[in-house]
Amino acid sequence: MIVDCGVYAEGERQDLPKDPETVAQAIDADGDTFGWVGLHEPTDAEMRRVQRLFNLHELAVEDALQAHQRPKVEKFGEALVVVLRTLWYVDALDAVETGQLSVFVGPRYVVTVRHGEGGELATARHQLEERASILGHGPAAVLWAICDSVVDDYETVAEQVELDVDEIETSVFSPERTSDAERIYNLKREVLEMRRAVDPLRDPIEQFAHGIPGVSPKAAPFFRDVADHLNRVSDQTEAIDTLLSSALNAHLARVSVQQNDDMRRISAWVAIAAVPTMLAGIYGMNFDNMPELRWHFGYYGILLVMAAACTTMYRFFRKAGWL
């Protein structure tokens, strides 16, 4: 659906009807204005309507509709098409969910096509409309606000994932026995989703930061700030992945140590049980000429020998740390 449409001149939003036709007519009538049309999971008919009004390239429109693209920047004539991956975190599931945001940037228009629940742009639009000095840079200012909002969401997701990593580290090194391997693996898979969104975006943002056709050189310092935040998130994501790998190795090593301890305890108890079992087996053979069979205190003597042997072995294994 079409979420919002705005026409801007000299950093101020014009009081006009919110529909794509109004935006297209306004930018045709006045060379000092530009328009911003926002769509969320549009139908094919809605997307084709906007395509006709702003002469969007067919291939870029198809990519915007499919919503399974890698982050990238492409140039079609005077227009730029920027594809971003949006991220948001579902804490109950330890899951990083992804969406797509396609941004069509022309000399006098911006069209955004969003898929998924994340990456809402209403907040970024309102904040930008309150900063006329920045909005006066035109479509480049809108592109900066969008990129800045998306990267801020990356930072929020990374912070939430870090909290779960801290919980895992605490659990792995707690005195209680825990089973953390599955959760660690799931988080590593979610971190991979983050890296697929963050890492491919670094080169395009660096291009904007150094100025490319279609983006005003005056906007370059703003994109350098976004690039700095993006690099920080990329380093943070890499560090999280390394921590998870270390936590997984530590967990597996601890499980191995616990299994060895269990085997030693089992072996110790088996050895202790073997002595009375052996004596009972010998005296259960019922031969006529076995010693102590006719001794009045033989039964009690054998029980005493069993108890003494088991006690001695128990104390030995306790001292050796097996029990």
mmCIF file of C-alpha atoms in Angstrom:
data_model
loop_
_atom_site.group_PDB
_atom_site.id
_atom_site.type_symbol
_atom_site.label_atom_id
_atom_site.label_comp_id
_atom_site.label_asym_id
_atom_site.label_seq_id
_atom_site.Cartn_x
_atom_site.Cartn_y
_atom_site.Cartn_z
ATOM 1 C CA MET A 1 0.000 0.000 0.000
ATOM 2 C CA ILE A 2 0.983 3.657 -0.371
ATOM 3 C CA VAL A 3 2.013 4.819 3.106
ATOM 4 C CA ASP A 4 2.785 8.506 2.592
ATOM 5 C CA CYS A 5 3.485 11.039 -0.149
ATOM 6 C CA GLY A 6 5.111 14.413 0.309
ATOM 7 C CA VAL A 7 6.224 17.369 -1.792
ATOM 8 C CA TYR A 8 9.095 19.501 -0.481
ATOM 9 C CA ALA A 9 10.428 22.901 -1.485
ATOM 10 C CA GLU A 10 13.287 24.773 0.213
ATOM 11 C CA GLY A 11 13.302 22.312 3.088
ATOM 12 C CA GLU A 12 9.580 22.648 3.833
ATOM 13 C CA ARG A 13 6.756 20.198 3.191
ATOM 14 C CA GLN A 14 3.992 21.551 0.982
ATOM 15 C CA ASP A 15 0.366 21.251 2.024
ATOM 16 C CA LEU A 16 -0.810 19.072 -0.870
ATOM 17 C CA PRO A 17 -2.941 15.896 -1.178
ATOM 18 C CA LYS A 18 -1.041 12.715 -0.326
ATOM 19 C CA ASP A 19 -1.116 10.773 -3.586
ATOM 20 C CA PRO A 20 1.539 9.923 -6.213
ATOM 21 C CA GLU A 21 -0.205 11.900 -8.970
ATOM 22 C CA THR A 22 -0.002 15.081 -6.893
ATOM 23 C CA VAL A 23 3.706 14.489 -6.303
ATOM 24 C CA ALA A 24 4.384 13.874 -9.993
ATOM 25 C CA GLN A 25 2.457 16.977 -11.042
ATOM 26 C CA ALA A 26 4.148 19.170 -8.428
ATOM 27 C CA ILE A 27 7.684 18.252 -9.448
ATOM 28 C CA ASP A 28 6.788 18.764 -13.124
ATOM 29 C CA ALA A 29 5.352 22.218 -12.445
ATOM 30 C CA ASP A 30 8.124 23.601 -10.257
ATOM 31 C CA GLY A 31 11.816 22.943 -10.722
ATOM 32 C CA ASP A 32 12.625 23.763 -7.098
ATOM 33 C CA THR A 33 10.563 20.964 -5.558
ATOM 34 C CA PHE A 34 11.036 17.244 -5.093
ATOM 35 C CA GLY A 35 8.708 14.493 -3.952
ATOM 36 C CA TRP A 36 8.903 11.445 -1.688
ATOM 37 C CA VAL A 37 6.519 8.526 -2.206
ATOM 38 C CA GLY A 38 6.590 5.718 0.351
ATOM 39 C CA LEU A 39 5.128 2.255 -0.285
ATOM 40 C CA HIS A 40 4.898 -0.778 1.986
ATOM 41 C CA GLU A 41 4.569 -4.203 0.343
ATOM 42 C CA PRO A 42 2.765 -2.700 -2.677
ATOM 43 C CA THR A 43 0.656 -4.714 -5.072
ATOM 44 C CA ASP A 44 1.832 -5.088 -8.642
ATOM 45 C CA ALA A 45 -0.782 -2.542 -9.776
ATOM 46 C CA GLU A 46 0.362 0.047 -7.194
ATOM 47 C CA MET A 47 3.986 -0.430 -8.154
ATOM 48 C CA ARG A 48 3.268 -0.152 -11.890
ATOM 49 C CA ARG A 49 1.286 3.032 -11.260
ATOM 50 C CA VAL A 50 4.250 4.647 -9.516
ATOM 51 C CA GLN A 51 6.580 3.307 -12.206
ATOM 52 C CA ARG A 52 4.621 5.129 -14.930
ATOM 53 C CA LEU A 53 4.485 8.393 -12.981
ATOM 54 C CA PHE A 54 8.243 8.555 -12.292
ATOM 55 C CA ASN A 55 9.562 6.526 -15.236
ATOM 56 C CA LEU A 56 11.250 3.907 -13.045
ATOM 57 C CA HIS A 57 13.369 1.271 -14.738
ATOM 58 C CA GLU A 58 11.657 -2.086 -15.349
ATOM 59 C CA LEU A 59 14.461 -4.231 -13.873
ATOM 60 C CA ALA A 60 14.673 -2.121 -10.720
ATOM 61 C CA VAL A 61 10.903 -2.358 -10.268
ATOM 62 C CA GLU A 62 11.044 -6.152 -10.542
ATOM 63 C CA ASP A 63 13.780 -6.274 -7.895
ATOM 64 C CA ALA A 64 11.707 -4.056 -5.612
ATOM 65 C CA LEU A 65 8.705 -6.355 -5.948
ATOM 66 C CA GLN A 66 10.598 -9.622 -5.379
ATOM 67 C CA ALA A 67 12.185 -8.491 -2.095
ATOM 68 C CA HIS A 68 15.029 -11.024 -2.021
ATOM 69 C CA GLN A 69 17.901 -8.864 -3.196
ATOM 70 C CA ARG A 70 21.415 -8.370 -1.930
ATOM 71 C CA PRO A 71 22.248 -4.848 -0.676
ATOM 72 C CA LYS A 72 23.527 -2.900 -3.667
ATOM 73 C CA VAL A 73 23.567 0.382 -5.587
ATOM 74 C CA GLU A 74 22.714 0.567 -9.277
ATOM 75 C CA LYS A 75 22.467 3.515 -11.637
ATOM 76 C CA PHE A 76 19.783 3.755 -14.334
ATOM 77 C CA GLY A 77 20.287 6.938 -16.317
ATOM 78 C CA GLU A 78 20.003 9.856 -13.885
ATOM 79 C CA ALA A 79 18.382 7.684 -11.202
ATOM 80 C CA LEU A 80 20.015 5.660 -8.441
ATOM 81 C CA VAL A 81 18.484 2.498 -7.017
ATOM 82 C CA VAL A 82 19.675 1.551 -3.538
ATOM 83 C CA VAL A 83 18.665 -1.789 -2.006
ATOM 84 C CA LEU A 84 18.994 -2.166 1.758
ATOM 85 C CA ARG A 85 18.273 -5.092 4.068
ATOM 86 C CA THR A 86 16.280 -4.114 7.169
ATOM 87 C CA LEU A 87 16.743 -5.932 10.482
ATOM 88 C CA TRP A 88 14.745 -6.295 13.664
ATOM 89 C CA TYR A 89 15.130 -8.645 16.609
ATOM 90 C CA VAL A 90 12.568 -11.018 18.146
ATOM 91 C CA ASP A 91 13.952 -11.625 21.629
ATOM 92 C CA ALA A 92 11.527 -14.434 22.527
ATOM 93 C CA LEU A 93 12.838 -16.513 19.610
ATOM 94 C CA ASP A 94 16.456 -15.282 19.584
ATOM 95 C CA ALA A 95 15.779 -14.462 15.935
ATOM 96 C CA VAL A 96 16.993 -11.699 13.658
ATOM 97 C CA GLU A 97 14.250 -11.038 11.117
ATOM 98 C CA THR A 98 15.037 -9.409 7.788
ATOM 99 C CA GLY A 99 13.188 -7.294 5.260
ATOM 100 C CA GLN A 100 14.053 -5.231 2.209
ATOM 101 C CA LEU A 101 13.990 -1.547 1.448
ATOM 102 C CA SER A 102 14.400 -0.326 -2.129
ATOM 103 C CA VAL A 103 15.080 3.376 -2.636
ATOM 104 C CA PHE A 104 14.680 4.997 -6.060
ATOM 105 C CA VAL A 105 16.490 8.357 -6.086
ATOM 106 C CA GLY A 106 15.977 10.677 -9.029
ATOM 107 C CA PRO A 107 16.951 14.318 -9.543
ATOM 108 C CA ARG A 108 13.609 15.449 -8.086
ATOM 109 C CA TYR A 109 11.962 12.421 -6.515
ATOM 110 C CA VAL A 110 12.480 9.591 -4.013
ATOM 111 C CA VAL A 111 10.402 6.418 -4.064
ATOM 112 C CA THR A 112 10.799 3.931 -1.217
ATOM 113 C CA VAL A 113 9.458 0.374 -1.357
ATOM 114 C CA ARG A 114 9.558 -1.496 1.959
ATOM 115 C CA HIS A 115 8.963 -5.188 2.675
ATOM 116 C CA GLY A 116 8.725 -6.658 6.162
ATOM 117 C CA GLU A 117 7.867 -5.226 9.567
ATOM 118 C CA GLY A 118 11.252 -3.597 10.173
ATOM 119 C CA GLY A 119 12.697 -0.401 8.788
ATOM 120 C CA GLU A 120 9.684 1.855 9.289
ATOM 121 C CA LEU A 121 10.411 5.275 7.797
ATOM 122 C CA ALA A 122 7.720 7.446 9.382
ATOM 123 C CA THR A 123 10.039 8.451 12.228
ATOM 124 C CA ALA A 124 12.892 9.265 9.841
ATOM 125 C CA ARG A 125 10.523 11.304 7.657
ATOM 126 C CA HIS A 126 9.199 13.346 10.584
ATOM 127 C CA GLN A 127 12.678 13.987 11.972
ATOM 128 C CA LEU A 128 13.927 15.067 8.564
ATOM 129 C CA GLU A 129 10.963 17.403 8.045
ATOM 130 C CA GLU A 130 11.941 19.168 11.274
ATOM 131 C CA ARG A 131 15.443 19.880 9.904
ATOM 132 C CA ALA A 132 14.884 22.211 6.969
ATOM 133 C CA SER A 133 18.596 22.914 6.527
ATOM 134 C CA ILE A 134 19.255 19.244 5.787
ATOM 135 C CA LEU A 135 16.057 18.630 3.835
ATOM 136 C CA GLY A 136 17.063 21.508 1.599
ATOM 137 C CA HIS A 137 19.738 19.273 0.051
ATOM 138 C CA GLY A 138 16.938 17.499 -1.817
ATOM 139 C CA PRO A 139 16.649 13.762 -2.560
ATOM 140 C CA ALA A 140 20.184 13.153 -1.257
ATOM 141 C CA ALA A 141 19.002 14.243 2.204
ATOM 142 C CA VAL A 142 16.179 11.710 2.086
ATOM 143 C CA LEU A 143 18.594 8.948 1.049
ATOM 144 C CA TRP A 144 20.872 9.890 3.946
ATOM 145 C CA ALA A 145 17.983 9.853 6.444
ATOM 146 C CA ILE A 146 16.906 6.410 5.226
ATOM 147 C CA CYS A 147 20.419 4.949 5.378
ATOM 148 C CA ASP A 148 20.975 6.481 8.813
ATOM 149 C CA SER A 149 17.711 5.006 10.117
ATOM 150 C CA VAL A 150 18.502 1.543 8.747
ATOM 151 C CA VAL A 151 22.023 1.544 10.200
ATOM 152 C CA ASP A 152 20.675 2.712 13.578
ATOM 153 C CA ASP A 153 18.394 -0.328 13.516
ATOM 154 C CA TYR A 154 21.461 -2.481 12.850
ATOM 155 C CA GLU A 155 23.085 -1.082 15.981
ATOM 156 C CA THR A 156 19.960 -1.769 18.037
ATOM 157 C CA VAL A 157 19.828 -5.382 16.826
ATOM 158 C CA ALA A 158 23.539 -5.873 17.542
ATOM 159 C CA GLU A 159 23.079 -4.601 21.109
ATOM 160 C CA GLN A 160 20.160 -6.990 21.677
ATOM 161 C CA VAL A 161 22.144 -9.928 20.326
ATOM 162 C CA GLU A 162 25.060 -8.985 22.596
ATOM 163 C CA LEU A 163 22.753 -9.239 25.621
ATOM 164 C CA ASP A 164 21.851 -12.800 24.616
ATOM 165 C CA VAL A 165 25.535 -13.621 24.096
ATOM 166 C CA ASP A 166 26.239 -12.402 27.648
ATOM 167 C CA GLU A 167 23.479 -14.703 28.919
ATOM 168 C CA ILE A 168 25.018 -17.616 27.043
ATOM 169 C CA GLU A 169 28.492 -16.927 28.448
ATOM 170 C CA THR A 170 27.067 -16.828 31.968
ATOM 171 C CA SER A 171 25.229 -20.098 31.365
ATOM 172 C CA VAL A 172 28.241 -21.856 29.813
ATOM 173 C CA PHE A 173 30.496 -21.059 32.782
ATOM 174 C CA SER A 174 27.893 -21.546 35.508
ATOM 175 C CA PRO A 175 28.414 -24.399 38.021
ATOM 176 C CA GLU A 176 25.180 -26.036 36.893
ATOM 177 C CA ARG A 177 25.011 -28.365 33.929
ATOM 178 C CA THR A 178 23.429 -26.643 30.937
ATOM 179 C CA SER A 179 22.713 -27.461 27.312
ATOM 180 C CA ASP A 180 23.614 -24.338 25.346
ATOM 181 C CA ALA A 181 24.849 -25.755 22.045
ATOM 182 C CA GLU A 182 21.523 -25.408 20.232
ATOM 183 C CA ARG A 183 20.998 -21.812 21.347
ATOM 184 C CA ILE A 184 24.558 -20.886 20.402
ATOM 185 C CA TYR A 185 24.138 -22.429 16.967
ATOM 186 C CA ASN A 186 20.842 -20.607 16.418
ATOM 187 C CA LEU A 187 22.409 -17.283 17.390
ATOM 188 C CA LYS A 188 25.365 -17.887 15.066
ATOM 189 C CA ARG A 189 22.887 -18.430 12.250
ATOM 190 C CA GLU A 190 21.132 -15.160 13.117
ATOM 191 C CA VAL A 191 24.462 -13.329 13.226
ATOM 192 C CA LEU A 192 25.088 -14.643 9.720
ATOM 193 C CA GLU A 193 21.842 -12.950 8.651
ATOM 194 C CA MET A 194 23.153 -9.728 10.155
ATOM 195 C CA ARG A 195 26.422 -9.998 8.257
ATOM 196 C CA ARG A 196 24.568 -10.580 5.005
ATOM 197 C CA ALA A 197 22.797 -7.267 5.564
ATOM 198 C CA VAL A 198 25.696 -5.227 6.947
ATOM 199 C CA ASP A 199 28.818 -6.230 5.043
ATOM 200 C CA PRO A 200 27.583 -5.732 1.440
ATOM 201 C CA LEU A 201 26.368 -2.235 2.377
ATOM 202 C CA ARG A 202 29.798 -0.939 3.367
ATOM 203 C CA ASP A 203 31.059 -0.272 -0.160
ATOM 204 C CA PRO A 204 27.922 1.623 -1.332
ATOM 205 C CA ILE A 205 27.938 3.856 1.745
ATOM 206 C CA GLU A 206 31.648 4.547 1.246
ATOM 207 C CA GLN A 207 30.831 5.587 -2.340
ATOM 208 C CA PHE A 208 28.202 8.023 -1.088
ATOM 209 C CA ALA A 209 30.655 9.345 1.493
ATOM 210 C CA HIS A 210 33.158 10.221 -1.229
ATOM 211 C CA GLY A 211 30.578 11.548 -3.679
ATOM 212 C CA ILE A 212 29.055 9.856 -6.715
ATOM 213 C CA PRO A 213 26.815 11.201 -9.495
ATOM 214 C CA GLY A 214 23.281 11.524 -8.183
ATOM 215 C CA VAL A 215 24.332 12.417 -4.648
ATOM 216 C CA SER A 216 25.231 16.035 -3.877
ATOM 217 C CA PRO A 217 28.835 16.521 -2.677
ATOM 218 C CA LYS A 218 27.413 18.627 0.160
ATOM 219 C CA ALA A 219 25.733 15.474 1.489
ATOM 220 C CA ALA A 220 29.020 13.516 1.617
ATOM 221 C CA PRO A 221 29.843 14.424 5.274
ATOM 222 C CA PHE A 222 26.490 13.036 6.389
ATOM 223 C CA PHE A 223 27.185 9.746 4.622
ATOM 224 C CA ARG A 224 30.647 9.597 6.202
ATOM 225 C CA ASP A 225 28.916 9.572 9.577
ATOM 226 C CA VAL A 226 26.675 6.706 8.412
ATOM 227 C CA ALA A 227 29.736 4.858 7.079
ATOM 228 C CA ASP A 228 31.424 5.212 10.454
ATOM 229 C CA HIS A 229 28.399 3.740 12.250
ATOM 230 C CA LEU A 230 28.152 0.949 9.688
ATOM 231 C CA ASN A 231 31.817 0.009 10.139
ATOM 232 C CA ARG A 232 31.281 -0.046 13.884
ATOM 233 C CA VAL A 233 28.310 -2.391 13.505
ATOM 234 C CA SER A 234 30.302 -4.606 11.150
ATOM 235 C CA ASP A 235 33.131 -4.882 13.702
ATOM 236 C CA GLN A 236 30.592 -5.502 16.461
ATOM 237 C CA THR A 237 28.940 -8.268 14.441
ATOM 238 C CA GLU A 238 32.277 -9.921 13.761
ATOM 239 C CA ALA A 239 33.126 -9.758 17.469
ATOM 240 C CA ILE A 240 29.774 -11.327 18.377
ATOM 241 C CA ASP A 241 30.391 -14.164 15.934
ATOM 242 C CA THR A 242 33.852 -14.744 17.444
ATOM 243 C CA LEU A 243 32.408 -14.749 20.976
ATOM 244 C CA LEU A 244 29.765 -17.269 19.986
ATOM 245 C CA SER A 245 32.393 -19.534 18.422
ATOM 246 C CA SER A 246 34.475 -19.304 21.601
ATOM 247 C CA ALA A 247 31.411 -19.978 23.761
ATOM 248 C CA LEU A 248 30.523 -23.024 21.646
ATOM 249 C CA ASN A 249 34.069 -24.394 21.938
ATOM 250 C CA ALA A 250 34.070 -23.759 25.691
ATOM 251 C CA HIS A 251 30.681 -25.448 26.057
ATOM 252 C CA LEU A 252 31.809 -28.519 24.101
ATOM 253 C CA ALA A 253 35.045 -28.701 26.095
ATOM 254 C CA ARG A 254 33.120 -28.463 29.340
ATOM 255 C CA VAL A 255 30.706 -31.190 28.236
ATOM 256 C CA SER A 256 33.705 -33.383 27.403
ATOM 257 C CA VAL A 257 35.210 -32.755 30.849
ATOM 258 C CA GLN A 258 31.875 -33.514 32.518
ATOM 259 C CA GLN A 259 31.592 -36.765 30.574
ATOM 260 C CA ASN A 260 35.108 -37.743 31.640
ATOM 261 C CA ASP A 261 34.199 -36.980 35.257
ATOM 262 C CA ASP A 262 31.087 -39.116 34.910
ATOM 263 C CA MET A 263 33.086 -41.996 33.447
ATOM 264 C CA ARG A 264 35.594 -41.804 36.300
ATOM 265 C CA ARG A 265 32.807 -41.852 38.878
ATOM 266 C CA ILE A 266 31.154 -44.812 37.174
ATOM 267 C CA SER A 267 34.495 -46.638 36.942
ATOM 268 C CA ALA A 268 35.202 -45.985 40.622
ATOM 269 C CA TRP A 269 31.828 -47.321 41.736
ATOM 270 C CA VAL A 270 32.185 -50.349 39.469
ATOM 271 C CA ALA A 271 35.586 -51.081 40.990
ATOM 272 C CA ILE A 272 34.167 -50.756 44.511
ATOM 273 C CA ALA A 273 31.256 -53.053 43.644
ATOM 274 C CA ALA A 274 33.605 -55.580 42.037
ATOM 275 C CA VAL A 275 35.238 -56.619 45.347
ATOM 276 C CA PRO A 276 32.097 -57.863 47.149
ATOM 277 C CA THR A 277 30.841 -59.290 43.873
ATOM 278 C CA MET A 278 34.059 -61.292 43.483
ATOM 279 C CA LEU A 279 33.988 -62.582 47.078
ATOM 280 C CA ALA A 280 30.301 -63.465 46.865
ATOM 281 C CA GLY A 281 30.978 -65.254 43.590
ATOM 282 C CA ILE A 282 33.815 -67.286 45.043
ATOM 283 C CA TYR A 283 31.864 -68.395 48.096
ATOM 284 C CA GLY A 284 28.818 -69.093 46.008
ATOM 285 C CA MET A 285 30.563 -71.950 44.133
ATOM 286 C CA ASN A 286 29.658 -74.463 46.890
ATOM 287 C CA PHE A 287 32.748 -76.723 46.695
ATOM 288 C CA ASP A 288 33.132 -79.165 49.588
ATOM 289 C CA ASN A 289 36.716 -78.256 50.485
ATOM 290 C CA MET A 290 36.488 -74.444 50.471
ATOM 291 C CA PRO A 291 38.061 -72.766 53.564
ATOM 292 C CA GLU A 292 35.934 -71.086 56.173
ATOM 293 C CA LEU A 293 32.770 -72.945 55.082
ATOM 294 C CA ARG A 294 32.579 -74.642 58.460
ATOM 295 C CA TRP A 295 33.854 -71.654 60.430
ATOM 296 C CA HIS A 296 31.231 -70.284 62.810
ATOM 297 C CA PHE A 297 32.122 -66.631 62.110
ATOM 298 C CA GLY A 298 32.897 -67.090 58.406
ATOM 299 C CA TYR A 299 29.817 -65.242 57.152
ATOM 300 C CA TYR A 300 30.503 -62.242 59.367
ATOM 301 C CA GLY A 301 34.184 -62.344 58.514
ATOM 302 C CA ILE A 302 33.539 -62.154 54.790
ATOM 303 C CA LEU A 303 31.109 -59.255 55.295
ATOM 304 C CA LEU A 304 33.790 -57.474 57.306
ATOM 305 C CA VAL A 305 36.376 -58.053 54.568
ATOM 306 C CA MET A 306 33.925 -56.709 51.976
ATOM 307 C CA ALA A 307 33.205 -53.601 54.039
ATOM 308 C CA ALA A 308 36.892 -52.958 54.718
ATOM 309 C CA ALA A 309 37.843 -53.362 51.054
ATOM 310 C CA CYS A 310 35.017 -51.113 49.822
ATOM 311 C CA THR A 311 35.828 -48.449 52.436
ATOM 312 C CA THR A 312 39.524 -48.481 51.516
ATOM 313 C CA MET A 313 38.782 -48.158 47.799
ATOM 314 C CA TYR A 314 36.214 -45.435 48.411
ATOM 315 C CA ARG A 315 38.721 -43.374 50.394
ATOM 316 C CA PHE A 316 41.362 -43.921 47.712
ATOM 317 C CA PHE A 317 39.053 -42.750 44.890
ATOM 318 C CA ARG A 318 37.917 -39.734 46.941
ATOM 319 C CA LYS A 319 41.525 -38.734 47.506
ATOM 320 C CA ALA A 320 42.265 -39.153 43.796
ATOM 321 C CA GLY A 321 39.298 -36.921 42.910
ATOM 322 C CA TRP A 322 37.281 -39.600 41.138
ATOM 323 C CA LEU A 323 34.390 -39.400 43.590
#
